[in-house]
Tab-separated table of C-alpha atoms in Angstrom:
chain	number	residue	atom	x	y	z
V	1	MET	CA	149.109	56.653	162.802
V	2	THR	CA	149.267	58.195	159.320
V	3	ARG	CA	149.992	55.740	156.545
V	4	PRO	CA	152.603	56.696	153.930
V	5	PHE	CA	151.978	56.633	150.217
V	6	ALA	CA	152.533	53.087	148.946
V	7	PRO	CA	155.651	52.181	146.910
V	8	GLU	CA	153.562	51.599	143.779
V	9	LEU	CA	152.365	55.204	143.939
V	10	LEU	CA	155.917	56.499	144.284
V	11	ALA	CA	156.804	54.481	141.185
V	12	ASP	CA	154.022	56.138	139.136
V	13	VAL	CA	154.059	59.906	139.481
V	14	VAL	CA	150.688	60.280	137.752
V	15	ALA	CA	148.986	57.959	140.232
V	16	LEU	CA	150.800	59.783	143.026
V	17	THR	CA	149.475	63.116	141.738
V	18	ALA	CA	145.915	61.787	141.843
V	19	ALA	CA	146.424	60.404	145.345
V	20	MET	CA	147.789	63.727	146.607
V	21	CYS	CA	144.910	65.624	145.026
V	22	ASP	CA	142.385	63.297	146.650
V	23	ILE	CA	143.668	64.280	150.092
V	24	GLU	CA	141.740	67.538	150.320
V	25	SER	CA	144.032	70.320	151.504
V	26	VAL	CA	142.274	73.635	151.114
V	27	SER	CA	144.341	76.388	152.760
V	28	GLY	CA	144.165	75.898	156.516
V	29	ASN	CA	143.445	72.184	156.155
V	30	GLU	CA	146.835	70.913	154.993
V	31	THR	CA	147.673	68.793	158.043
V	32	GLN	CA	146.533	65.422	156.692
V	33	LEU	CA	148.506	65.790	153.476
V	34	ALA	CA	151.540	67.133	155.353
V	35	ASP	CA	151.332	64.136	157.727
V	36	THR	CA	151.202	61.753	154.765
V	37	ILE	CA	154.199	63.376	153.065
V	38	GLU	CA	156.161	63.231	156.322
V	39	ALA	CA	155.250	59.579	156.842
V	40	THR	CA	156.238	58.774	153.268
V	41	LEU	CA	159.650	60.361	153.698
V	42	ALA	CA	160.180	58.477	156.955
V	43	ALA	CA	159.262	55.169	155.294
V	44	HIS	CA	160.990	55.546	151.931
V	45	ALA	CA	163.709	58.203	152.229
V	46	PRO	CA	166.033	57.462	155.153
V	47	HIS	CA	168.754	59.366	153.285
V	48	LEU	CA	166.955	62.655	153.961
V	49	GLU	CA	167.076	64.903	157.012
V	50	VAL	CA	163.451	65.909	157.588
V	51	THR	CA	162.246	69.015	159.443
V	52	ARG	CA	158.587	69.823	160.135
V	53	ASP	CA	157.507	73.415	160.683
V	54	GLY	CA	153.747	73.654	161.125
V	55	ASP	CA	152.433	72.079	157.947
V	56	ALA	CA	155.608	72.806	155.992
V	57	ILE	CA	158.070	69.977	155.467
V	58	VAL	CA	161.739	70.390	154.525
V	59	ALA	CA	163.746	67.318	153.512
V	60	ARG	CA	167.480	67.659	152.767
V	61	THR	CA	170.252	65.465	151.498
V	62	GLN	CA	173.523	65.895	153.390
V	63	LEU	CA	176.052	64.522	150.911
V	64	GLY	CA	178.667	67.255	151.164
V	65	ARG	CA	178.216	68.319	147.542
V	66	GLU	CA	179.670	71.659	146.453
V	67	GLN	CA	176.272	73.000	145.418
V	68	ARG	CA	172.720	72.769	146.758
V	69	VAL	CA	169.430	73.268	144.950
V	70	ILE	CA	165.853	73.616	146.190
V	71	ILE	CA	162.795	71.963	144.678
V	72	ALA	CA	159.663	73.420	146.256
V	73	GLY	CA	155.893	73.497	145.981
V	74	HIS	CA	152.840	74.428	148.017
V	75	ILE	CA	150.439	71.714	149.127
V	76	ASP	CA	147.325	73.831	149.710
V	77	THR	CA	144.583	74.539	147.183
V	78	VAL	CA	141.694	76.928	146.733
V	79	PRO	CA	138.297	75.577	147.879
V	80	VAL	CA	136.895	72.422	146.315
V	81	ASN	CA	133.782	72.848	144.178
V	82	GLY	CA	132.580	69.382	143.258
V	83	ASN	CA	135.910	68.584	141.593
V	84	LEU	CA	137.248	65.856	143.866
V	85	PRO	CA	138.053	63.005	143.710
V	86	THR	CA	140.178	63.273	140.596
V	87	THR	CA	139.148	61.558	137.393
V	88	GLY	CA	141.124	60.433	134.397
V	89	VAL	CA	139.761	61.241	130.940
V	90	THR	CA	140.996	61.571	127.367
V	91	ASP	CA	140.903	64.980	125.733
V	92	PRO	CA	141.018	65.419	121.909
V	93	GLU	CA	143.765	68.041	122.223
V	94	ASP	CA	145.728	67.082	125.341
V	95	GLY	CA	145.376	63.307	125.300
V	96	ASP	CA	145.112	61.584	128.671
V	97	ILE	CA	144.495	64.083	131.461
V	98	LEU	CA	143.778	64.246	135.175
V	99	VAL	CA	140.831	66.419	136.183
V	100	GLY	CA	140.306	67.724	139.708
V	101	ARG	CA	141.173	70.354	142.276
V	102	GLY	CA	144.927	70.717	142.653
V	103	THR	CA	145.924	68.878	139.481
V	104	VAL	CA	147.294	72.125	138.054
V	105	ASP	CA	147.924	74.258	141.131
V	106	MET	CA	150.057	72.486	142.078
V	107	LYS	CA	150.052	68.918	143.260
V	108	GLY	CA	151.527	67.612	140.023
V	109	GLY	CA	154.728	69.472	140.837
V	110	CYS	CA	154.550	68.391	144.489
V	111	ALA	CA	154.123	64.750	143.465
V	112	VAL	CA	157.167	64.892	141.191
V	113	ALA	CA	159.214	66.328	144.050
V	114	LEU	CA	158.077	63.614	146.472
V	115	ALA	CA	158.797	60.824	144.004
V	116	LEU	CA	162.300	62.156	143.325
V	117	ALA	CA	162.990	62.701	147.026
V	118	CYS	CA	162.328	59.019	147.635
V	119	ARG	CA	163.959	57.664	144.468
V	120	LEU	CA	167.237	59.590	144.278
V	121	PRO	CA	169.376	58.903	147.356
V	122	GLU	CA	172.563	60.243	145.725
V	123	PRO	CA	171.812	63.168	143.407
V	124	ALA	CA	174.686	65.019	141.765
V	125	VAL	CA	174.019	68.044	143.989
V	126	ASP	CA	172.650	68.311	147.480
V	127	VAL	CA	168.904	68.862	147.294
V	128	THR	CA	166.448	70.549	149.638
V	129	PHE	CA	162.844	69.519	149.005
V	130	VAL	CA	160.181	71.838	150.413
V	131	TRP	CA	156.428	71.256	150.627
V	132	TYR	CA	154.733	74.221	152.278
V	133	ASP	CA	151.347	75.462	153.425
V	134	HIS	CA	149.086	78.521	153.063
V	135	GLU	CA	150.183	79.789	149.652
V	136	GLU	CA	146.653	80.504	148.428
V	137	VAL	CA	145.770	82.961	151.210
V	138	GLU	CA	147.200	86.168	152.623
V	139	ALA	CA	150.959	86.510	152.349
V	140	SER	CA	151.475	86.730	156.121
V	141	LEU	CA	150.443	83.057	156.456
V	142	ASN	CA	152.578	81.688	153.623
V	143	GLY	CA	154.599	78.710	154.835
V	144	LEU	CA	157.594	79.473	152.623
V	145	GLY	CA	157.623	83.036	153.909
V	146	ARG	CA	157.456	81.709	157.467
V	147	LEU	CA	160.482	79.476	156.829
V	148	ALA	CA	162.378	82.397	155.298
V	149	ARG	CA	161.701	84.489	158.426
V	150	THR	CA	162.221	81.894	161.144
V	151	ARG	CA	164.386	79.118	159.628
V	152	PRO	CA	166.368	80.730	156.794
V	153	GLU	CA	169.180	78.228	157.233
V	154	LEU	CA	166.854	75.532	155.889
V	155	LEU	CA	166.523	77.466	152.632
V	156	ALA	CA	170.217	78.082	151.973
V	157	ALA	CA	170.891	77.108	148.342
V	158	ASP	CA	172.485	78.133	145.060
V	159	PHE	CA	169.417	77.736	142.834
V	160	ALA	CA	165.713	76.934	143.250
V	161	VAL	CA	162.978	75.357	141.149
V	162	LEU	CA	159.358	76.076	142.096
V	163	GLY	CA	156.853	73.575	140.732
V	164	GLU	CA	154.244	76.195	139.809
V	165	PRO	CA	152.290	75.294	136.660
V	166	SER	CA	154.155	76.411	133.538
V	167	ASN	CA	152.888	73.969	130.895
V	168	GLY	CA	155.937	71.818	131.543
V	169	ALA	CA	158.253	74.581	130.304
V	170	VAL	CA	160.616	76.883	132.188
V	171	GLU	CA	159.313	80.303	133.197
V	172	GLY	CA	161.965	82.561	134.665
V	173	GLY	CA	161.409	84.990	137.511
V	174	CYS	CA	158.066	86.755	137.856
V	175	ASN	CA	156.426	90.153	137.689
V	176	GLY	CA	155.942	92.152	140.847
V	177	THR	CA	152.508	93.263	142.021
V	178	LEU	CA	151.165	96.369	143.739
V	179	ARG	CA	147.606	97.226	144.763
V	180	ALA	CA	146.557	100.748	145.618
V	181	ASP	CA	143.356	102.592	146.510
V	182	ILE	CA	142.832	105.878	144.688
V	183	THR	CA	140.198	107.888	146.540
V	184	THR	CA	138.213	111.000	145.683
V	185	ARG	CA	136.463	113.089	148.339
V	186	GLY	CA	133.212	115.019	147.936
V	187	ARG	CA	130.401	116.394	150.069
V	188	ARG	CA	127.123	114.685	150.947
V	189	ALA	CA	123.795	116.213	150.040
V	190	HIS	CA	120.235	115.088	149.326
V	191	SER	CA	120.063	113.876	145.746
V	192	ALA	CA	117.024	116.113	145.194
V	193	ARG	CA	119.378	119.038	145.804
V	194	ALA	CA	122.499	117.647	144.209
V	195	TRP	CA	123.941	121.118	143.641
V	196	MET	CA	124.468	121.342	147.385
V	197	GLY	CA	126.965	118.491	147.357
V	198	ILE	CA	130.076	117.308	145.503
V	199	ASN	CA	129.729	113.890	143.862
V	200	ALA	CA	132.846	111.850	144.607
V	201	ILE	CA	131.820	109.098	142.155
V	202	HIS	CA	131.612	111.600	139.309
V	203	ASP	CA	135.012	112.947	140.297
V	204	ALA	CA	136.475	109.443	139.865
V	205	ALA	CA	135.828	109.602	136.103
V	206	PRO	CA	139.268	111.095	135.285
V	207	ILE	CA	140.930	108.195	137.127
V	208	LEU	CA	139.056	105.693	134.962
V	209	GLU	CA	139.786	107.667	131.813
V	210	ARG	CA	143.510	107.589	132.502
V	211	LEU	CA	143.424	103.865	133.249
V	212	ALA	CA	141.404	103.144	130.100
V	213	SER	CA	143.900	105.014	127.920
V	214	TYR	CA	146.969	103.605	129.691
V	215	GLU	CA	149.326	101.649	127.423
V	216	PRO	CA	151.253	99.000	129.359
V	217	GLN	CA	154.902	98.409	128.637
V	218	THR	CA	156.815	95.285	127.718
V	219	VAL	CA	160.150	95.332	129.523
V	220	THR	CA	163.065	93.067	128.600
V	221	VAL	CA	164.878	91.712	131.654
V	222	ASP	CA	167.832	89.360	131.218
V	223	GLY	CA	166.604	88.372	127.776
V	224	LEU	CA	162.946	87.730	128.688
V	225	ASP	CA	160.071	90.070	127.801
V	226	TYR	CA	157.791	90.851	130.743
V	227	ARG	CA	154.385	92.318	129.895
V	228	GLU	CA	153.138	94.807	132.456
V	229	GLY	CA	149.571	95.765	133.285
V	230	LEU	CA	147.844	98.536	135.230
V	231	ASN	CA	144.129	98.074	135.700
V	232	ALA	CA	141.161	99.012	137.846
V	233	VAL	CA	140.087	95.882	139.720
V	234	GLY	CA	137.406	97.382	141.959
V	235	ILE	CA	135.390	100.494	142.697
V	236	THR	CA	133.384	101.413	145.797
V	237	GLY	CA	131.286	104.408	146.714
V	238	GLY	CA	127.826	105.528	147.602
V	239	VAL	CA	125.884	105.997	150.829
V	240	ALA	CA	122.217	105.526	149.967
V	241	GLY	CA	119.892	105.794	146.993
V	242	ASN	CA	119.045	109.411	147.772
V	243	VAL	CA	122.423	110.749	148.940
V	244	ILE	CA	125.194	112.355	146.889
V	245	PRO	CA	128.308	110.284	147.744
V	246	ASP	CA	131.166	111.972	149.528
V	247	GLU	CA	133.745	109.259	148.829
V	248	CYS	CA	134.707	106.940	145.982
V	249	THR	CA	137.650	104.534	145.826
V	250	VAL	CA	139.088	102.943	142.706
V	251	THR	CA	141.340	99.963	143.475
V	252	VAL	CA	144.115	99.404	140.949
V	253	ASN	CA	146.538	96.537	140.451
V	254	TYR	CA	149.893	97.153	138.818
V	255	ARG	CA	151.830	94.136	137.554
V	256	PHE	CA	155.350	95.403	136.989
V	257	ALA	CA	158.520	93.993	135.449
V	258	PRO	CA	161.117	92.531	137.859
V	259	SER	CA	163.590	95.255	136.905
V	260	ARG	CA	161.440	97.707	138.901
V	261	THR	CA	161.363	98.001	142.691
V	262	VAL	CA	158.183	98.359	144.723
V	263	ALA	CA	159.119	102.014	145.214
V	264	ASP	CA	159.382	102.404	141.432
V	265	ALA	CA	155.941	100.799	141.048
V	266	GLU	CA	154.342	103.124	143.611
V	267	ALA	CA	155.885	106.156	141.918
V	268	HIS	CA	154.502	104.948	138.580
V	269	VAL	CA	150.965	104.666	139.968
V	270	ARG	CA	151.171	108.084	141.585
V	271	ALA	CA	152.426	109.590	138.324
V	272	LEU	CA	149.370	108.207	136.537
V	273	VAL	CA	147.044	110.367	138.648
V	274	ASP	CA	149.358	113.349	138.986
V	275	GLY	CA	147.373	116.579	138.927
V	276	LEU	CA	144.110	114.988	140.092
V	277	ASP	CA	142.622	115.790	143.491
V	278	VAL	CA	142.931	112.245	144.850
V	279	GLU	CA	144.499	110.270	147.691
V	280	VAL	CA	146.680	107.246	146.870
V	281	THR	CA	147.123	104.496	149.469
V	282	VAL	CA	149.201	101.406	148.733
V	283	THR	CA	147.446	98.416	150.304
V	284	ASP	CA	149.629	95.507	149.172
V	285	SER	CA	152.858	94.962	147.267
V	286	ALA	CA	155.433	92.305	146.471
V	287	SER	CA	158.669	92.548	144.545
V	288	GLY	CA	159.176	90.544	141.387
V	289	ALA	CA	162.100	88.244	140.655
V	290	ARG	CA	164.652	88.493	137.876
V	291	PRO	CA	164.971	85.340	135.752
V	292	GLY	CA	168.342	84.289	137.184
V	293	LEU	CA	169.003	82.238	134.071
V	294	ASP	CA	172.587	83.427	133.756
V	295	ALA	CA	173.645	81.452	136.838
V	296	PRO	CA	175.752	78.378	135.950
V	297	LEU	CA	173.307	76.024	137.669
V	298	ALA	CA	170.450	77.594	135.713
V	299	GLU	CA	172.280	77.089	132.430
V	300	ARG	CA	172.830	73.414	133.253
V	301	PHE	CA	169.222	73.114	134.329
V	302	MET	CA	168.041	74.466	130.967
V	303	ALA	CA	170.365	72.087	129.141
V	304	ALA	CA	168.900	69.139	131.054
V	305	VAL	CA	165.193	69.982	130.739
V	306	GLY	CA	165.347	71.484	127.249
V	307	GLY	CA	163.182	74.089	125.590
V	308	ALA	CA	163.358	77.867	125.622
V	309	PRO	CA	162.588	79.851	128.792
V	310	ALA	CA	159.653	82.260	128.950
V	311	PRO	CA	158.734	84.973	131.473
V	312	LYS	CA	156.273	84.371	134.308
V	313	TYR	CA	153.704	87.161	134.206
V	314	GLY	CA	151.968	86.364	137.487
V	315	TRP	CA	153.611	86.713	140.894
V	316	THR	CA	154.892	83.468	142.418
V	317	ASP	CA	157.021	82.460	145.367
V	318	VAL	CA	160.171	82.548	143.230
V	319	ALA	CA	160.218	86.142	144.455
V	320	ARG	CA	160.772	84.886	148.001
V	321	PHE	CA	163.843	82.983	146.835
V	322	SER	CA	165.029	86.062	144.955
V	323	GLU	CA	164.811	88.088	148.184
V	324	LEU	CA	167.105	85.482	149.764
V	325	GLY	CA	169.597	85.915	146.920
V	326	ILE	CA	168.704	82.581	145.312
V	327	PRO	CA	168.074	82.526	141.528
V	328	ALA	CA	164.801	80.682	140.901
V	329	VAL	CA	162.564	79.504	138.069
V	330	ASN	CA	159.044	78.117	137.711
V	331	TYR	CA	158.865	74.616	136.238
V	332	GLY	CA	155.808	72.436	136.659
V	333	PRO	CA	153.038	70.605	134.819
V	334	GLY	CA	149.733	72.268	134.016
V	335	ASN	CA	148.416	75.333	132.246
V	336	PRO	CA	148.546	78.286	134.676
V	337	SER	CA	145.418	79.705	133.028
V	338	LEU	CA	143.504	76.745	134.501
V	339	ALA	CA	144.725	77.280	138.068
V	340	HIS	CA	141.720	77.692	140.415
V	341	ALA	CA	139.274	76.810	137.612
V	342	ASP	CA	136.492	74.345	138.415
V	343	ASP	CA	137.606	72.254	135.423
V	344	GLU	CA	141.236	72.260	136.568
V	345	ARG	CA	143.041	69.578	134.557
V	346	VAL	CA	146.580	68.580	133.658
V	347	PRO	CA	147.934	66.523	130.736
V	348	ILE	CA	149.534	63.343	132.023
V	349	ALA	CA	152.357	63.794	129.518
V	350	GLN	CA	153.373	67.072	131.175
V	351	ILE	CA	153.674	65.425	134.598
V	352	ARG	CA	155.943	62.766	133.129
V	353	ASP	CA	157.964	65.332	131.150
V	354	VAL	CA	158.685	67.356	134.298
V	355	GLU	CA	159.620	64.168	136.115
V	356	ARG	CA	162.059	63.258	133.329
V	357	GLY	CA	163.518	66.753	133.166
V	358	LEU	CA	164.212	67.036	136.905
V	359	THR	CA	165.540	63.482	137.060
V	360	ALA	CA	167.972	64.180	134.228
V	361	TRP	CA	169.146	67.405	135.875
V	362	LEU	CA	169.617	65.964	139.366
V	363	SER	CA	171.328	62.856	138.020
V	364	ALA	CA	173.715	64.636	135.659
V	365	SER	CA	177.288	65.381	136.559
V	366	ILE	CA	177.157	69.046	137.553
């Protein structure tokens, strides 16, 4: 039988973060941590209605409040690389920190959610807490996406907070992302008689020239400035060391402002290579999410947590909430630039600040 987290851990969100990190949960191996979260809710949060879906756990208050909010986070991590168990050290710039896989992305946010789920039996709004699996792998496996497809009623809400690392500040919405393969075609020949062939790699040069000279835009959406980017992220081609290649593919990634649709993004990429003899194939895409900071609940959230909102440049699962019509923001401890790094580390002060901010918001009269 799985043992729950002890009460003393629930009383100290930093210690709880370390304990959650030390339960290794690389994508596909989340079951032990999901079992422990479920056992903890059963032992310490009888006020919550708990639903298990695979390794995703949804825990909801049922207080009959007029409004409902979601606090969510993914429990999986990228692979461990000698960075577990967690350690506590003091950094000259950040003070006391936790170092280890998952401290930033994103068990600090998950620990705050679990502590609040157990500590706040009567929040001012009804709350849905979600801990989900498979965020760090292909989108088809994402636990939040699975819930949205198969159990959307569990995600009904007026506003959502995703505990993605944001340096303990609020980051609204997120950019969208699109990947596409831009392919040139040639004709094979022996490299000793290159004039008999058409070199597809050489013909890719204009694609690279246009990408190198591309000037990305900054687009203001609902008061936040989203920086875009369009870059080559891969190139493949070549048959053998003595053969003129008949195919070359440049893979590009376009990070686009949430005011654009996926169709807009595809049209933008195609326009970049207009006039070139190339084939464009979109291989992956995901819409962005507008900030949603004009919603009344969002305004009260900002008043409770303080600070000024910033845009989220990377894609996050707030976009999944946006697709459901739920305004959502990113708010969690940790520097997103350190996500997936081998020296992943989070300032203890940020974990406590997020805990205080969410506690103040959920406890306030809304």
